[in-house]
Coordinates of C-alpha atoms in Angstrom, one line a residue:
H1 CA -166.1 -129.4 -170.1
P2 CA -165.6 -129.6 -173.8
D3 CA -168.8 -129.3 -175.8
D4 CA -170.4 -132.5 -176.7
G5 CA -170.8 -131.5 -180.4
S6 CA -174.5 -130.8 -180.1
K7 CA -174.2 -127.0 -180.6
K8 CA -175.1 -125.6 -184.0
V9 CA -173.5 -122.2 -183.4
T10 CA -169.8 -121.9 -183.1
D11 CA -167.7 -120.5 -180.3
S12 CA -164.3 -118.8 -180.9
A13 CA -162.3 -122.0 -180.3
A14 CA -164.1 -124.1 -182.9
S15 CA -164.2 -121.2 -185.4
G16 CA -160.6 -120.3 -184.7
T17 CA -159.7 -123.9 -185.4
A18 CA -161.6 -123.7 -188.7
L19 CA -159.7 -120.5 -189.7
A20 CA -156.3 -121.9 -188.6
T21 CA -156.7 -125.5 -190.0
G22 CA -159.6 -125.7 -192.4
Y23 CA -161.4 -128.3 -190.2
K24 CA -164.6 -128.1 -188.2
T25 CA -164.5 -129.3 -184.6
Y26 CA -166.4 -129.1 -181.3
N27 CA -166.9 -125.9 -179.3
G28 CA -164.0 -125.4 -176.9
A29 CA -161.5 -127.2 -179.1
I30 CA -158.1 -125.5 -179.8
S31 CA -156.9 -127.0 -183.1
V32 CA -157.8 -130.5 -182.3
D33 CA -160.4 -132.7 -183.9
H34 CA -163.4 -134.5 -182.4
N35 CA -161.0 -137.2 -181.1
K36 CA -158.8 -134.5 -179.5
R37 CA -156.0 -135.2 -182.0
P38 CA -153.9 -132.2 -183.2
I39 CA -154.8 -130.7 -186.6
K40 CA -151.9 -129.0 -188.5
T41 CA -152.3 -125.2 -188.5
I42 CA -151.5 -122.6 -191.2
V43 CA -148.8 -121.4 -188.9
E44 CA -147.2 -124.9 -188.9
W45 CA -147.5 -125.1 -192.7
A46 CA -145.8 -121.6 -192.9
E47 CA -143.0 -122.6 -190.6
E48 CA -142.3 -125.7 -192.8
K49 CA -141.6 -123.2 -195.6
N50 CA -139.3 -121.2 -193.3
M51 CA -141.7 -118.3 -193.2
K52 CA -141.6 -116.0 -190.1
T53 CA -144.9 -116.1 -188.1
G54 CA -146.6 -113.9 -185.6
L55 CA -149.8 -113.5 -183.6
V56 CA -151.3 -110.2 -182.3
A57 CA -154.4 -109.9 -180.1
T58 CA -156.1 -107.4 -177.7
S59 CA -157.2 -110.3 -175.5
T60 CA -154.8 -112.5 -173.6
I61 CA -152.5 -114.1 -176.3
T62 CA -153.6 -117.5 -174.9
H63 CA -157.3 -116.7 -175.7
A64 CA -159.2 -118.9 -178.0
T65 CA -158.5 -117.3 -181.4
P66 CA -154.7 -116.7 -181.1
A67 CA -154.4 -120.1 -179.3
C68 CA -155.9 -121.9 -182.3
F69 CA -153.0 -120.6 -184.5
G70 CA -150.3 -121.7 -182.0
A71 CA -151.4 -124.6 -179.8
H72 CA -153.3 -127.9 -179.7
V73 CA -155.5 -128.3 -176.5
D74 CA -158.7 -130.2 -175.8
Y75 CA -160.3 -127.2 -174.0
R76 CA -159.8 -123.4 -174.5
K77 CA -159.8 -122.6 -170.8
K78 CA -156.4 -124.3 -170.3
E79 CA -154.6 -121.0 -170.9
G80 CA -151.5 -122.1 -168.8
E81 CA -151.0 -125.1 -171.1
I82 CA -151.6 -122.9 -174.1
A83 CA -148.9 -120.5 -172.9
R84 CA -146.5 -123.4 -172.4
Q85 CA -147.1 -124.6 -176.0
L86 CA -146.7 -121.0 -177.3
A87 CA -143.4 -120.7 -175.4
E88 CA -142.2 -124.0 -177.0
S89 CA -143.4 -123.1 -180.5
E90 CA -141.4 -121.6 -183.3
I91 CA -143.7 -118.5 -183.6
D92 CA -141.4 -115.5 -184.0
V93 CA -143.7 -112.7 -182.5
L94 CA -146.5 -112.9 -180.0
L95 CA -148.0 -109.5 -178.8
G96 CA -151.0 -109.0 -176.6
G97 CA -152.2 -109.3 -173.0
G98 CA -152.2 -112.1 -170.5
K99 CA -149.0 -112.0 -168.3
D100 CA -151.1 -113.9 -165.7
F101 CA -150.5 -117.1 -167.7
W102 CA -146.8 -116.7 -168.2
D103 CA -145.1 -117.6 -164.9
D104 CA -141.4 -117.9 -164.4
E105 CA -141.4 -121.5 -165.5
I106 CA -143.0 -120.7 -168.8
I107 CA -140.7 -117.7 -169.3
N108 CA -137.8 -120.1 -168.8
I109 CA -139.2 -122.4 -171.4
L110 CA -139.5 -119.4 -173.8
E111 CA -135.9 -118.4 -173.2
K112 CA -134.7 -122.0 -173.7
N113 CA -136.6 -121.9 -177.0
G114 CA -134.8 -118.8 -178.3
G115 CA -137.3 -116.2 -177.0
N116 CA -137.1 -112.8 -175.3
Y117 CA -140.0 -111.7 -173.0
F118 CA -141.0 -108.0 -172.8
S119 CA -143.6 -106.4 -170.5
Q120 CA -143.0 -102.9 -171.9
F121 CA -143.9 -102.2 -175.5
E122 CA -141.3 -99.4 -175.8
S123 CA -138.4 -101.8 -174.8
I124 CA -139.0 -104.2 -177.7
N125 CA -135.9 -104.0 -180.0
Q126 CA -135.0 -105.5 -183.3
T127 CA -133.6 -108.9 -182.4
E128 CA -132.7 -112.2 -183.9
K129 CA -134.6 -113.9 -181.0
R130 CA -138.3 -114.7 -180.8
V131 CA -140.3 -111.9 -179.2
V132 CA -143.2 -112.3 -176.7
G133 CA -144.6 -109.0 -175.6
L134 CA -147.4 -109.0 -173.0
F135 CA -148.6 -105.6 -171.8
S136 CA -151.2 -106.3 -169.2
Y137 CA -152.0 -109.1 -166.7
G138 CA -155.3 -109.9 -168.3
P139 CA -156.6 -108.6 -171.6
L140 CA -155.5 -105.2 -172.9
P141 CA -157.6 -102.2 -171.9
K142 CA -160.5 -101.2 -174.2
H143 CA -159.8 -98.9 -177.1
N144 CA -162.0 -96.3 -175.4
D145 CA -159.8 -96.5 -172.2
N146 CA -156.6 -95.5 -174.1
R147 CA -155.3 -98.9 -175.0
N148 CA -151.5 -98.8 -175.0
P149 CA -150.1 -100.1 -177.2
T150 CA -152.9 -99.8 -179.8
T151 CA -153.8 -102.7 -182.1
T152 CA -152.2 -100.8 -185.0
E153 CA -149.0 -100.1 -183.0
M154 CA -148.7 -103.8 -182.2
T155 CA -149.4 -104.8 -185.8
K156 CA -146.8 -102.3 -187.1
K157 CA -144.2 -103.6 -184.5
A158 CA -145.0 -107.2 -185.5
L159 CA -144.4 -106.5 -189.2
D160 CA -141.2 -104.5 -188.4
L161 CA -139.9 -107.7 -186.6
L162 CA -141.1 -110.1 -189.2
D163 CA -140.6 -108.5 -192.6
D164 CA -136.9 -109.0 -192.9
S165 CA -137.8 -112.6 -193.8
S166 CA -136.7 -113.7 -197.2
N167 CA -139.2 -116.6 -197.2
G168 CA -142.3 -114.6 -196.5
I169 CA -144.4 -114.1 -193.4
F170 CA -147.7 -115.1 -191.8
L171 CA -149.3 -112.7 -189.3
M172 CA -152.7 -113.1 -187.6
V173 CA -154.1 -110.0 -185.9
E174 CA -157.3 -110.2 -183.8
E175 CA -159.3 -107.1 -182.7
S176 CA -160.5 -109.4 -180.0
Q177 CA -162.9 -107.2 -178.0
V178 CA -165.5 -106.4 -180.7
D179 CA -166.9 -109.8 -179.6
W180 CA -167.0 -108.7 -175.9
G181 CA -169.0 -105.6 -176.8
G182 CA -171.5 -108.0 -178.4
H183 CA -171.6 -110.2 -175.3
S184 CA -172.2 -107.2 -173.1
N185 CA -174.8 -105.7 -175.5
N186 CA -172.9 -102.5 -175.3
A187 CA -173.1 -100.6 -178.6
E188 CA -170.5 -98.0 -177.5
Y189 CA -168.0 -100.8 -176.8
I190 CA -168.6 -102.4 -180.2
K191 CA -168.3 -99.0 -181.9
S192 CA -165.0 -98.1 -180.2
E193 CA -163.4 -101.5 -181.0
M194 CA -164.6 -101.2 -184.6
L195 CA -162.8 -97.8 -184.8
S196 CA -159.6 -99.5 -183.7
L197 CA -160.3 -102.3 -186.2
N198 CA -160.9 -99.7 -189.0
E199 CA -157.5 -98.1 -188.1
V200 CA -155.6 -101.4 -188.3
I201 CA -157.4 -102.4 -191.6
N202 CA -156.3 -99.1 -193.2
F203 CA -152.7 -99.7 -191.9
C204 CA -152.7 -103.3 -193.4
L205 CA -154.1 -102.1 -196.8
D206 CA -151.4 -99.4 -196.9
Y207 CA -148.8 -102.0 -196.1
Q208 CA -150.2 -104.3 -198.9
K209 CA -149.9 -101.4 -201.4
K210 CA -146.2 -101.0 -200.5
N211 CA -145.7 -104.8 -200.5
P212 CA -147.9 -106.1 -203.4
E213 CA -146.8 -109.7 -202.9
V214 CA -148.7 -109.8 -199.6
L215 CA -152.2 -111.3 -199.3
V216 CA -154.5 -109.5 -196.8
V217 CA -157.6 -111.4 -195.6
L218 CA -160.2 -109.8 -193.4
T219 CA -163.0 -111.8 -191.8
A220 CA -164.7 -112.6 -188.4
D221 CA -165.1 -115.9 -186.6
H222 CA -168.7 -115.4 -185.8
E223 CA -171.3 -112.7 -185.1
C224 CA -172.0 -111.9 -181.4
G225 CA -175.1 -110.4 -179.9
G226 CA -177.5 -110.8 -182.8
V227 CA -176.8 -107.1 -183.6
A228 CA -179.4 -105.4 -185.8
I229 CA -178.7 -101.8 -186.9
H230 CA -181.7 -99.5 -187.6
D231 CA -182.1 -95.8 -188.4
G232 CA -182.4 -93.8 -185.2
G233 CA -183.3 -90.2 -184.7
D234 CA -181.2 -87.2 -185.8
G235 CA -179.4 -89.3 -188.5
N236 CA -177.9 -91.6 -185.8
L237 CA -178.0 -95.4 -185.9
S238 CA -180.0 -97.4 -183.4
I239 CA -178.5 -100.8 -182.4
K240 CA -180.7 -103.6 -181.0
F241 CA -179.5 -107.0 -179.7
T242 CA -181.3 -110.3 -179.8
S243 CA -178.8 -112.2 -177.6
D244 CA -175.8 -111.9 -175.3
Y245 CA -174.1 -114.8 -177.1
H246 CA -173.0 -115.7 -180.7
S247 CA -175.6 -115.9 -183.4
A248 CA -175.6 -118.0 -186.6
G249 CA -175.5 -114.7 -188.7
F250 CA -173.2 -114.8 -191.7
V251 CA -169.8 -113.0 -191.4
P252 CA -168.1 -111.4 -194.4
I253 CA -164.8 -112.2 -195.8
W254 CA -162.7 -109.8 -197.9
A255 CA -159.2 -110.2 -199.4
T256 CA -156.8 -108.3 -201.5
G257 CA -153.4 -109.3 -203.0
P258 CA -152.2 -112.4 -204.8
G259 CA -154.6 -115.3 -204.3
A260 CA -157.5 -113.0 -203.1
D261 CA -159.8 -114.6 -205.6

């Protein structure tokens, strides 16, 4: 059931709502307020300005963070309803996992709303239609398990599909599984997902240098695992955990490009 609002530490739904809308809400809420009324998202603001929009994630594309940018639901676990709203939305590019939540009915809704569905990354072509690419039934494989496509490949493809827009673009990319490494107290899992994140950050910074009118913002929605990093032996780092859930630790925010200040 949706959280009663007593929690002090956020989950990905409430924090995703804050990132997408600028408003605080209860844990489990997908871009709705405490009264379960929709809150306008940055994607909806962008679409009003005729910007092209996209979401990329290594989780299911209906998972809490991407959902907050594309749907309004009272509880994050309603991924079928989130898929329906994404199919009906004006979002131009959706890339990630989660075929499980896109049955034939929802694919029909997508196609009626000007979309093409792809289950193979290689088959995505430059098209005037909206693109939904889902490459696994659940979340995508871990970076360490040879994720294909990689986060960077999906990001590059999304930008290729979006950046012919004369009115600008908005793209949200989530390296979703860093969080899951924290939940499982698995330092190797965190490290490999951070390597993937590092690669996609470098790609985005290079893209920004070639497109100086683009603002790049990098942040997290919360810390997970209460991770503390210490000096280990032989010049290695030792990682200790205080929790298998989110902590109230601060997260950084960086930006470069116009408006970064």
